mmCIF file of C-alpha atoms in Angstrom:
data_model
loop_
_atom_site.group_PDB
_atom_site.id
_atom_site.type_symbol
_atom_site.label_atom_id
_atom_site.label_comp_id
_atom_site.label_asym_id
_atom_site.label_seq_id
_atom_site.Cartn_x
_atom_site.Cartn_y
_atom_site.Cartn_z
ATOM 1 C CA MET A 1261 -9.381 3.471 1.548
ATOM 2 C CA LEU A 1262 -12.347 2.575 3.775
ATOM 3 C CA ILE A 1263 -15.733 3.862 2.601
ATOM 4 C CA GLY A 1264 -19.002 3.312 4.405
ATOM 5 C CA THR A 1265 -22.544 4.667 4.495
ATOM 6 C CA SER A 1266 -24.462 4.077 7.698
ATOM 7 C CA THR A 1267 -27.226 6.701 7.536
ATOM 8 C CA TYR A 1268 -29.705 7.160 4.675
ATOM 9 C CA ASP A 1269 -32.477 9.589 3.859
ATOM 10 C CA PHE A 1270 -34.559 7.144 1.803
ATOM 11 C CA LEU A 1271 -33.238 3.696 2.814
ATOM 12 C CA GLU A 1272 -32.882 1.865 6.107
ATOM 13 C CA ASP A 1273 -29.942 2.908 8.221
ATOM 14 C CA LEU A 1274 -27.057 0.514 8.837
ATOM 15 C CA PRO A 1275 -25.553 1.698 12.146
ATOM 16 C CA SER A 1276 -23.087 -1.194 12.355
ATOM 17 C CA VAL A 1277 -21.271 0.139 9.272
ATOM 18 C CA SER A 1278 -19.700 2.957 11.277
ATOM 19 C CA ASN A 1279 -18.255 0.342 13.650
ATOM 20 C CA ASN A 1280 -16.927 -1.577 10.643
ATOM 21 C CA LEU A 1281 -14.921 1.455 9.525
ATOM 22 C CA SER A 1282 -13.383 2.294 12.903
ATOM 23 C CA SER A 1283 -12.543 -1.330 13.720
ATOM 24 C CA LEU A 1284 -10.957 -2.067 10.343
ATOM 25 C CA ALA A 1285 -8.908 1.131 10.512
ATOM 26 C CA GLU A 1286 -7.656 0.094 13.942
ATOM 27 C CA VAL A 1287 -6.598 -3.330 12.649
ATOM 28 C CA LEU A 1288 -4.888 -2.063 9.478
ATOM 29 C CA THR A 1289 -2.889 0.533 11.400
ATOM 30 C CA GLY A 1290 -1.952 -1.974 14.117
ATOM 31 C CA PRO A 1291 1.244 -4.037 14.403
ATOM 32 C CA MET A 1292 -0.458 -7.347 13.550
ATOM 33 C CA SER A 1293 -1.532 -6.119 10.118
ATOM 34 C CA TRP A 1294 0.021 -3.567 7.757
ATOM 35 C CA SER A 1295 1.058 -1.010 10.422
ATOM 36 C CA LEU A 1296 -0.242 1.776 8.184
ATOM 37 C CA GLY A 1297 0.332 5.371 9.157
ATOM 38 C CA LYS A 1298 -2.798 7.405 9.823
ATOM 39 C CA GLU A 1299 -2.242 9.307 6.573
ATOM 40 C CA ASP A 1300 -2.173 6.019 4.634
ATOM 41 C CA CYS A 1301 -5.493 4.735 5.978
ATOM 42 C CA VAL A 1302 -8.224 7.046 4.684
ATOM 43 C CA VAL A 1303 -11.711 6.617 6.187
ATOM 44 C CA LEU A 1304 -14.726 8.123 4.412
ATOM 45 C CA SER A 1305 -17.847 7.830 6.526
ATOM 46 C CA ASN A 1306 -21.118 8.849 4.839
ATOM 47 C CA PRO A 1307 -19.530 10.668 1.873
ATOM 48 C CA PRO A 1308 -21.920 13.341 0.590
ATOM 49 C CA SER A 1309 -21.535 12.529 -3.099
ATOM 50 C CA ALA A 1310 -19.923 10.198 -5.611
ATOM 51 C CA VAL A 1311 -17.585 13.013 -6.671
ATOM 52 C CA ALA A 1312 -16.298 13.488 -3.114
ATOM 53 C CA ALA A 1313 -15.679 9.758 -2.676
ATOM 54 C CA LEU A 1314 -14.051 9.253 -6.073
ATOM 55 C CA ASP A 1315 -11.786 12.298 -5.694
ATOM 56 C CA SER A 1316 -10.327 10.732 -2.544
ATOM 57 C CA LEU A 1317 -10.127 7.334 -4.221
ATOM 58 C CA ARG A 1318 -8.290 8.730 -7.257
ATOM 59 C CA GLU A 1319 -5.797 10.472 -4.989
ATOM 60 C CA ALA A 1320 -5.116 7.211 -3.138
ATOM 61 C CA SER A 1321 -4.942 5.283 -6.411
ATOM 62 C CA ALA A 1322 -2.433 7.747 -7.852
ATOM 63 C CA THR A 1323 -0.084 7.619 -4.855
ATOM 64 C CA ALA A 1324 -0.207 3.898 -3.944
ATOM 65 C CA ARG A 1325 2.658 1.908 -5.447
ATOM 66 C CA ASP A 1326 2.627 -1.411 -3.605
ATOM 67 C CA THR A 1327 -0.929 -2.305 -2.588
ATOM 68 C CA LEU A 1328 -4.244 -0.409 -2.657
ATOM 69 C CA LEU A 1329 -7.119 -1.771 -0.570
ATOM 70 C CA VAL A 1330 -10.604 -0.389 -1.187
ATOM 71 C CA TYR A 1331 -13.392 -1.379 1.206
ATOM 72 C CA TYR A 1332 -17.055 -0.419 0.960
ATOM 73 C CA ALA A 1333 -19.849 -1.180 3.431
ATOM 74 C CA GLY A 1334 -23.429 -0.072 3.023
ATOM 75 C CA HIS A 1335 -26.379 -0.703 0.737
ATOM 76 C CA GLY A 1336 -25.530 -2.183 -2.636
ATOM 77 C CA LEU A 1337 -28.145 -1.225 -5.205
ATOM 78 C CA VAL A 1338 -28.887 -2.533 -8.684
ATOM 79 C CA THR A 1339 -30.645 -0.715 -11.505
ATOM 80 C CA PRO A 1340 -33.318 -2.461 -13.625
ATOM 81 C CA GLY A 1341 -30.586 -2.839 -16.240
ATOM 82 C CA GLY A 1342 -28.371 -4.726 -13.810
ATOM 83 C CA GLU A 1343 -25.833 -1.990 -13.076
ATOM 84 C CA LEU A 1344 -24.322 -2.066 -9.593
ATOM 85 C CA TYR A 1345 -24.057 1.149 -7.597
ATOM 86 C CA LEU A 1346 -23.002 1.735 -4.014
ATOM 87 C CA GLY A 1347 -25.304 3.534 -1.617
ATOM 88 C CA LEU A 1348 -24.741 7.082 -0.329
ATOM 89 C CA PRO A 1349 -26.796 8.982 2.270
ATOM 90 C CA GLN A 1350 -29.257 10.298 -0.352
ATOM 91 C CA SER A 1351 -29.383 7.182 -2.542
ATOM 92 C CA LYS A 1352 -32.679 5.921 -3.924
ATOM 93 C CA GLN A 1353 -33.676 2.643 -5.458
ATOM 94 C CA HIS A 1354 -33.165 2.354 -9.223
ATOM 95 C CA ARG A 1355 -31.436 5.757 -9.290
ATOM 96 C CA VAL A 1356 -27.789 5.141 -10.147
ATOM 97 C CA ASP A 1357 -27.151 8.899 -10.208
ATOM 98 C CA THR A 1358 -27.807 9.034 -6.437
ATOM 99 C CA GLY A 1359 -24.992 6.603 -5.572
ATOM 100 C CA ILE A 1360 -21.530 5.575 -6.768
ATOM 101 C CA PRO A 1361 -21.758 3.608 -10.027
ATOM 102 C CA TYR A 1362 -19.334 0.737 -9.721
ATOM 103 C CA SER A 1363 -18.105 1.381 -13.248
ATOM 104 C CA TRP A 1364 -16.825 4.768 -12.021
ATOM 105 C CA LEU A 1365 -15.022 3.160 -9.119
ATOM 106 C CA ARG A 1366 -13.552 0.555 -11.454
ATOM 107 C CA ASP A 1367 -12.241 3.246 -13.815
ATOM 108 C CA ALA A 1368 -10.585 5.041 -10.887
ATOM 109 C CA LEU A 1369 -8.838 1.813 -9.862
ATOM 110 C CA LEU A 1370 -7.640 1.094 -13.385
ATOM 111 C CA GLU A 1371 -5.994 4.530 -13.496
ATOM 112 C CA GLY A 1372 -3.820 3.687 -10.476
ATOM 113 C CA ARG A 1373 -0.222 2.488 -10.351
ATOM 114 C CA ALA A 1374 -0.349 0.059 -7.431
ATOM 115 C CA GLU A 1375 1.135 -3.396 -8.019
ATOM 116 C CA ARG A 1376 -1.889 -5.008 -6.377
ATOM 117 C CA THR A 1377 -5.439 -3.908 -5.678
ATOM 118 C CA VAL A 1378 -7.812 -5.480 -3.165
ATOM 119 C CA VAL A 1379 -11.546 -4.712 -3.322
ATOM 120 C CA ILE A 1380 -13.784 -5.733 -0.410
ATOM 121 C CA LEU A 1381 -17.526 -5.212 -0.856
ATOM 122 C CA ASP A 1382 -19.738 -5.668 2.199
ATOM 123 C CA CYS A 1383 -23.020 -4.399 0.828
ATOM 124 C CA CYS A 1384 -26.682 -5.238 0.437
ATOM 125 C CA TYR A 1385 -29.352 -4.335 -2.105
ATOM 126 C CA GLY A 1386 -31.593 -1.460 -1.132
ATOM 127 C CA GLY A 1387 -34.964 -3.004 -1.986
ATOM 128 C CA LEU A 1388 -34.582 -5.849 0.520
ATOM 129 C CA ALA A 1389 -35.027 -5.976 4.292
ATOM 130 C CA LEU A 1390 -32.161 -4.855 6.520
ATOM 131 C CA GLY A 1391 -29.228 -7.174 5.997
ATOM 132 C CA ALA A 1392 -30.566 -8.867 2.851
ATOM 133 C CA MET A 1393 -28.131 -9.578 0.058
ATOM 134 C CA GLY A 1394 -28.636 -9.754 -3.668
ATOM 135 C CA PRO A 1395 -27.809 -12.654 -5.990
ATOM 136 C CA SER A 1396 -24.306 -13.962 -6.445
ATOM 137 C CA GLU A 1397 -23.866 -12.075 -9.726
ATOM 138 C CA LEU A 1398 -22.685 -9.192 -7.548
ATOM 139 C CA ALA A 1399 -19.148 -10.568 -7.703
ATOM 140 C CA ALA A 1400 -19.163 -10.768 -11.466
ATOM 141 C CA GLN A 1401 -20.451 -7.199 -11.791
ATOM 142 C CA ALA A 1402 -17.746 -5.941 -9.448
ATOM 143 C CA ASP A 1403 -14.826 -7.610 -11.220
ATOM 144 C CA VAL A 1404 -11.744 -5.497 -11.920
ATOM 145 C CA GLU A 1405 -8.727 -6.737 -13.870
ATOM 146 C CA GLY A 1406 -5.658 -7.111 -11.673
ATOM 147 C CA THR A 1407 -7.487 -7.217 -8.342
ATOM 148 C CA TYR A 1408 -8.509 -9.579 -5.602
ATOM 149 C CA LEU A 1409 -12.215 -9.277 -4.838
ATOM 150 C CA LEU A 1410 -13.997 -10.312 -1.652
ATOM 151 C CA ALA A 1411 -17.760 -9.836 -1.887
ATOM 152 C CA ALA A 1412 -20.247 -10.571 0.892
ATOM 153 C CA ALA A 1413 -22.861 -11.659 -1.630
ATOM 154 C CA SER A 1414 -24.867 -14.841 -1.730
ATOM 155 C CA GLU A 1415 -28.547 -15.726 -1.664
ATOM 156 C CA ASN A 1416 -31.237 -13.334 -0.422
ATOM 157 C CA ARG A 1417 -30.897 -13.793 3.301
ATOM 158 C CA GLN A 1418 -31.435 -11.469 6.240
ATOM 159 C CA ALA A 1419 -28.096 -12.137 7.878
ATOM 160 C CA LEU A 1420 -25.850 -9.314 6.781
ATOM 161 C CA ALA A 1421 -26.440 -6.963 9.722
ATOM 162 C CA PRO A 1422 -27.784 -9.090 12.599
ATOM 163 C CA PRO A 1423 -29.638 -7.100 15.290
ATOM 164 C CA GLY A 1424 -27.651 -6.612 18.471
ATOM 165 C CA GLU A 1425 -24.249 -7.225 16.854
ATOM 166 C CA SER A 1426 -21.641 -4.469 16.637
ATOM 167 C CA HIS A 1427 -20.601 -5.235 13.074
ATOM 168 C CA THR A 1428 -22.162 -6.581 9.919
ATOM 169 C CA ALA A 1429 -21.931 -10.364 9.599
ATOM 170 C CA PHE A 1430 -19.249 -10.380 6.914
ATOM 171 C CA THR A 1431 -16.985 -7.677 8.366
ATOM 172 C CA GLY A 1432 -17.493 -8.971 11.898
ATOM 173 C CA GLU A 1433 -16.175 -12.368 10.811
ATOM 174 C CA LEU A 1434 -13.309 -10.747 8.903
ATOM 175 C CA LEU A 1435 -12.311 -8.782 12.004
ATOM 176 C CA ALA A 1436 -12.478 -11.921 14.147
ATOM 177 C CA ILE A 1437 -10.080 -13.709 11.795
ATOM 178 C CA LEU A 1438 -7.616 -10.817 11.715
ATOM 179 C CA THR A 1439 -7.672 -10.195 15.469
ATOM 180 C CA THR A 1440 -7.877 -13.727 16.900
ATOM 181 C CA GLY A 1441 -6.361 -15.671 14.019
ATOM 182 C CA ILE A 1442 -6.866 -19.177 12.690
ATOM 183 C CA ALA A 1443 -5.884 -22.063 14.957
ATOM 184 C CA GLY A 1444 -3.555 -24.379 13.094
ATOM 185 C CA GLY A 1445 -3.274 -21.838 10.279
ATOM 186 C CA PRO A 1446 -0.201 -20.344 8.628
ATOM 187 C CA GLU A 1447 1.998 -17.652 10.120
ATOM 188 C CA ARG A 1448 0.657 -15.046 7.689
ATOM 189 C CA LEU A 1449 -3.026 -14.619 6.894
ATOM 190 C CA ASP A 1450 -3.058 -14.192 3.138
ATOM 191 C CA LEU A 1451 -6.179 -13.350 1.142
ATOM 192 C CA ASP A 1452 -6.823 -16.914 -0.005
ATOM 193 C CA CYS A 1453 -6.519 -18.206 3.551
ATOM 194 C CA VAL A 1454 -8.842 -15.510 4.897
ATOM 195 C CA PHE A 1455 -11.374 -16.098 2.134
ATOM 196 C CA HIS A 1456 -11.587 -19.850 2.763
ATOM 197 C CA GLU A 1457 -11.933 -19.276 6.502
ATOM 198 C CA LEU A 1458 -14.694 -16.714 5.918
ATOM 199 C CA ARG A 1459 -16.637 -19.161 3.772
ATOM 200 C CA LYS A 1460 -16.266 -21.943 6.340
ATOM 201 C CA SER A 1461 -17.154 -19.892 9.403
ATOM 202 C CA LEU A 1462 -20.073 -17.958 7.859
ATOM 203 C CA SER A 1463 -21.511 -21.102 6.307
ATOM 204 C CA ALA A 1464 -21.354 -22.860 9.699
ATOM 205 C CA LYS A 1465 -23.385 -20.006 11.201
ATOM 206 C CA GLY A 1466 -25.979 -20.212 8.438
ATOM 207 C CA ARG A 1467 -25.078 -16.774 7.087
ATOM 208 C CA PRO A 1468 -24.477 -15.634 3.499
ATOM 209 C CA VAL A 1469 -21.383 -17.267 2.062
ATOM 210 C CA PRO A 1470 -18.959 -14.742 0.526
ATOM 211 C CA GLN A 1471 -17.448 -14.962 -2.907
ATOM 212 C CA GLY A 1472 -13.899 -14.290 -3.988
ATOM 213 C CA ARG A 1473 -12.121 -13.733 -7.248
ATOM 214 C CA GLU A 1474 -8.450 -13.142 -7.871
ATOM 215 C CA ARG A 1475 -6.390 -11.914 -10.788
ATOM 216 C CA ASN A 1476 -2.595 -12.162 -11.135
ATOM 217 C CA SER A 1477 -2.115 -14.443 -8.087
ATOM 218 C CA ASN A 1478 -2.901 -11.689 -5.601
ATOM 219 C CA GLY A 1479 -4.383 -14.275 -3.239
ATOM 220 C CA ARG A 1480 -0.949 -14.702 -1.653
ATOM 221 C CA LEU A 1481 -0.965 -11.127 -0.350
ATOM 222 C CA ALA A 1482 -0.853 -11.172 3.463
ATOM 223 C CA LEU A 1483 -3.412 -9.097 5.350
ATOM 224 C CA GLY A 1484 -1.655 -9.669 8.660
ATOM 225 C CA TRP A 1485 0.044 -12.032 11.053
ATOM 226 C CA ASN A 1486 -1.869 -14.979 12.504
ATOM 227 C CA PRO A 1487 -2.247 -14.373 16.276
ATOM 228 C CA SER A 1488 -3.048 -18.079 16.734
ATOM 229 C CA PHE A 1489 0.015 -19.283 14.863
ATOM 230 C CA SER A 1490 1.910 -21.989 16.722
ATOM 231 C CA ARG A 1491 5.523 -21.033 16.155
ATOM 232 C CA SER A 1492 7.837 -23.855 15.187
ATOM 233 C CA PRO A 1493 10.964 -24.069 13.032
ATOM 234 C CA VAL A 1494 10.070 -23.475 9.396
ATOM 235 C CA SER A 1495 11.965 -25.267 6.673
ATOM 236 C CA SER A 1496 11.334 -26.542 3.201
ATOM 237 C CA ASN A 1497 10.527 -29.949 4.720
ATOM 238 C CA SER A 1498 10.441 -29.901 8.506
ATOM 239 C CA GLY A 1499 10.382 -32.961 10.707
ATOM 240 C CA ASP A 1500 6.861 -32.307 11.986
ATOM 241 C CA GLY A 1501 5.374 -32.825 8.539
ATOM 242 C CA HIS A 1502 4.782 -29.153 7.712
ATOM 243 C CA VAL A 1503 5.985 -28.357 4.216
ATOM 244 C CA ASP A 1504 6.796 -24.920 2.831
ATOM 245 C CA HIS A 1505 5.401 -25.092 -0.707
ATOM 246 C CA ARG A 1506 6.640 -21.664 -1.750
ATOM 247 C CA ALA A 1507 8.878 -21.678 -4.814
ATOM 248 C CA TRP A 1508 11.989 -19.892 -3.546
ATOM 249 C CA PRO A 1509 14.553 -19.059 -6.263
ATOM 250 C CA ASP A 1510 17.676 -21.224 -6.290
ATOM 251 C CA PRO A 1511 20.754 -19.022 -5.671
ATOM 252 C CA ALA A 1512 23.020 -21.688 -7.191
ATOM 253 C CA ALA A 1513 21.410 -20.989 -10.573
ATOM 254 C CA ILE A 1514 22.232 -17.260 -10.476
ATOM 255 C CA ARG A 1515 25.055 -16.242 -12.818
ATOM 256 C CA THR A 1516 24.897 -12.439 -13.069
ATOM 257 C CA VAL A 1517 24.305 -9.419 -10.870
ATOM 258 C CA GLU A 1518 21.136 -8.680 -12.836
ATOM 259 C CA GLY A 1519 19.958 -12.221 -12.153
ATOM 260 C CA PHE A 1520 20.734 -11.789 -8.451
ATOM 261 C CA PHE A 1521 18.418 -8.796 -8.097
ATOM 262 C CA SER A 1522 15.758 -10.413 -10.273
ATOM 263 C CA ALA A 1523 15.821 -13.390 -7.885
ATOM 264 C CA LEU A 1524 15.526 -11.052 -4.869
ATOM 265 C CA GLY A 1525 12.388 -9.633 -6.470
ATOM 266 C CA GLN A 1526 11.017 -13.146 -6.938
ATOM 267 C CA VAL A 1527 11.606 -13.773 -3.231
ATOM 268 C CA ARG A 1528 9.325 -10.870 -2.348
ATOM 269 C CA ILE A 1529 6.638 -12.172 -4.714
ATOM 270 C CA ALA A 1530 6.863 -15.639 -3.161
ATOM 271 C CA SER A 1531 6.648 -14.163 0.342
ATOM 272 C CA ALA A 1532 3.474 -12.200 -0.598
ATOM 273 C CA LEU A 1533 4.647 -9.425 1.738
ATOM 274 C CA THR A 1534 4.558 -5.682 1.171
ATOM 275 C CA HIS A 1535 7.626 -3.527 1.776
ATOM 276 C CA VAL A 1536 6.039 -2.364 5.041
ATOM 277 C CA ALA A 1537 5.371 -5.936 6.171
ATOM 278 C CA ILE A 1538 8.960 -6.960 5.380
ATOM 279 C CA SER A 1539 10.233 -4.042 7.450
ATOM 280 C CA HIS A 1540 7.921 -5.026 10.311
ATOM 281 C CA ARG A 1541 9.022 -8.635 10.219
ATOM 282 C CA SER A 1542 12.676 -7.564 10.272
ATOM 283 C CA GLY A 1543 12.038 -5.909 13.621
ATOM 284 C CA GLY A 1544 12.773 -2.510 12.122
ATOM 285 C CA GLN A 1545 16.281 -3.497 10.996
ATOM 286 C CA ILE A 1546 15.429 -2.372 7.478
ATOM 287 C CA ALA A 1547 12.955 0.363 6.547
ATOM 288 C CA PRO A 1548 10.340 -0.025 3.767
ATOM 289 C CA GLY A 1549 12.330 2.431 1.659
ATOM 290 C CA THR A 1550 15.478 0.349 2.118
ATOM 291 C CA VAL A 1551 13.640 -2.680 0.740
ATOM 292 C CA GLY A 1552 12.710 -0.714 -2.375
ATOM 293 C CA LYS A 1553 16.263 0.563 -2.842
ATOM 294 C CA LEU A 1554 17.704 -2.934 -2.462
ATOM 295 C CA LEU A 1555 15.412 -4.371 -5.136
ATOM 296 C CA ASN A 1556 16.201 -1.545 -7.567
ATOM 297 C CA ARG A 1557 20.023 -1.582 -7.266
ATOM 298 C CA ASN A 1558 22.268 -2.180 -10.259
ATOM 299 C CA ASP A 1559 25.374 -3.100 -8.268
ATOM 300 C CA LEU A 1560 25.928 -5.537 -5.421
ATOM 301 C CA PRO A 1561 25.929 -4.150 -1.852
ATOM 302 C CA ARG A 1562 29.406 -4.004 -0.313
ATOM 303 C CA THR A 1563 28.168 -5.806 2.815
ATOM 304 C CA TRP A 1564 25.860 -8.797 3.211
ATOM 305 C CA ARG A 1565 23.831 -7.583 6.206
ATOM 306 C CA THR A 1566 20.904 -5.804 4.494
ATOM 307 C CA THR A 1567 20.401 -8.585 1.952
ATOM 308 C CA GLY A 1568 20.525 -11.237 4.664
ATOM 309 C CA VAL A 1569 17.990 -9.404 6.835
ATOM 310 C CA TYR A 1570 15.724 -8.952 3.799
ATOM 311 C CA LEU A 1571 15.794 -12.666 2.913
ATOM 312 C CA SER A 1572 15.124 -13.716 6.518
ATOM 313 C CA ALA A 1573 12.236 -11.247 6.845
ATOM 314 C CA CYS A 1574 10.692 -12.614 3.652
ATOM 315 C CA GLY A 1575 10.701 -16.082 5.206
ATOM 316 C CA VAL A 1576 13.512 -17.765 3.265
ATOM 317 C CA PRO A 1577 14.463 -20.856 5.332
ATOM 318 C CA ASP A 1578 17.671 -20.539 7.354
ATOM 319 C CA GLU A 1579 19.315 -23.458 5.590
ATOM 320 C CA GLN A 1580 19.030 -21.602 2.268
ATOM 321 C CA LEU A 1581 20.622 -18.364 3.491
ATOM 322 C CA ASP A 1582 24.179 -19.737 3.240
ATOM 323 C CA GLY A 1583 23.582 -20.469 -0.430
ATOM 324 C CA TRP A 1584 22.454 -16.899 -1.013
ATOM 325 C CA GLN A 1585 25.475 -15.482 0.778
ATOM 326 C CA SER A 1586 27.785 -17.768 -1.195
ATOM 327 C CA CYS A 1587 26.167 -16.512 -4.407
ATOM 328 C CA TRP A 1588 26.721 -12.891 -3.316
ATOM 329 C CA GLU A 1589 30.358 -13.614 -2.444
ATOM 330 C CA ARG A 1590 30.887 -15.404 -5.759
ATOM 331 C CA LEU A 1591 29.528 -12.479 -7.768
ATOM 332 C CA ARG A 1592 31.471 -9.952 -5.675
ATOM 333 C CA SER A 1593 34.788 -11.751 -6.234
ATOM 334 C CA ALA A 1594 34.257 -12.653 -9.878
ATOM 335 C CA PRO A 1595 36.318 -10.809 -12.534
ATOM 336 C CA PRO A 1596 34.442 -7.874 -14.069
ATOM 337 C CA VAL A 1597 34.038 -9.710 -17.345
ATOM 338 C CA ALA A 1598 32.146 -12.520 -15.620
ATOM 339 C CA VAL A 1599 29.480 -10.169 -14.355
ATOM 340 C CA ALA A 1600 29.570 -7.630 -17.175
ATOM 341 C CA SER A 1601 26.394 -5.708 -17.695
ATOM 342 C CA ALA A 1602 24.506 -5.712 -20.953
ATOM 343 C CA ALA A 1603 25.787 -2.210 -21.655
ATOM 344 C CA GLU A 1604 29.402 -3.305 -21.149
ATOM 345 C CA GLU A 1605 28.880 -6.312 -23.382
ATOM 346 C CA ALA A 1606 27.384 -4.071 -26.069
ATOM 347 C CA GLN A 1607 30.361 -1.699 -25.754
ATOM 348 C CA GLY A 1608 32.782 -4.603 -26.120
ATOM 349 C CA LEU A 1609 30.920 -5.832 -29.177
ATOM 350 C CA SER A 1610 31.153 -2.369 -30.701
ATOM 351 C CA GLN A 1611 34.909 -2.241 -30.065
ATOM 352 C CA ASN A 1612 35.368 -5.689 -31.604
ATOM 353 C CA THR A 1613 33.404 -4.574 -34.631
ATOM 354 C CA ARG A 1614 35.615 -1.499 -35.070
ATOM 355 C CA THR A 1615 38.767 -3.620 -34.677
ATOM 356 C CA SER A 1616 37.486 -6.135 -37.193
ATOM 357 C CA SER A 1617 36.719 -3.320 -39.650
ATOM 358 C CA ALA A 1618 40.240 -1.894 -39.251
ATOM 359 C CA TRP A 1619 41.801 -5.285 -39.996
ATOM 360 C CA GLY A 1620 39.508 -5.586 -42.988
ATOM 361 C CA ARG A 1621 40.708 -2.269 -44.427
ATOM 362 C CA THR A 1622 44.347 -3.274 -43.893
ATOM 363 C CA PHE A 1623 43.757 -6.634 -45.565
ATOM 364 C CA ARG A 1624 42.110 -4.982 -48.585
ATOM 365 C CA LYS A 1625 45.012 -2.562 -48.964
ATOM 366 C CA LEU A 1626 47.563 -5.368 -48.875
ATOM 367 C CA SER A 1627 45.534 -7.355 -51.375
ATOM 368 C CA GLY A 1628 45.407 -4.349 -53.687
ATOM 369 C CA ARG A 1629 49.169 -3.903 -53.522
ATOM 370 C CA ARG A 1630 49.787 -7.550 -54.466
ATOM 371 C CA SER A 1631 47.399 -7.205 -57.421
ATOM 372 C CA ARG A 1632 49.214 -4.119 -58.730
ATOM 373 C CA ASP A 1633 52.592 -5.724 -58.220
#
């Protein structure tokens, strides 16, 4: 969900915001990022009211299951009481009712069902000159539990929307990272990596330094592939000194079918990839829906192919794939009792209890006969 206000009736216009929206939409729907369908990348340019914007946001929040990204660019305004609200075309200073109160946006996000939420705020305060930013407390005011926040907020500096540039300073730098990449950086540009690069590059240019805040380890979520990545064999400890620090589950420790699928889910978490990104990295061999079905199975697949493609697409090193396949083969060939489900175990316990009770009744009858005799 990309929201932006570029024209205002009572505040200075921000023409570069409209370029922000179109450029970000192009990146997010492109093959180097999330490859979103047009229907999954909603752009709201100059929404007429808070109700119109929040209705669209609630719809997106209700339907997103994996990741919801909410971006806003425009004037960020603060009431005398310190309440943050986002500018709309008819917004006025100190009039929260003329914009989008951030508390309303936060409530809409908290109603959603997405596993992860990303909030990107590229906004300025209305009472300052074009491009000026408010104090760093903006990030704290914008905090939402369970999200990753990127906020282009620092000291009061006129560097947010530099004259003659197509984009605002923050979003322009973000687009540069996503489209040209980070030399010497990782294969995937996760949020933490992007945030640190934004701080370094904007600080070097003497522009406001952004702030970031994460909840629930969402910083490992990948925004896209690194176009500047120098491809080399990836292993847990490669000869060139590069080390993969991700904590991949150990297939040798898996004992049950339930544990197998739980470990597959942990692989996706470690990879920080969405279902769509996994499908893209597999070269289309598995669809996003197939990924979801695999992770929600109760029985082992009859063939290894889909699971193997999934693990490779997530980035599991090649030398670990044999261990995973051996685990799958072991569970497939094990006697049913060795991989019994919890329900089967409960059923067996119930049968044992009934058998034990029957023997108890027989024993009591025999005991009674001996007493009478």
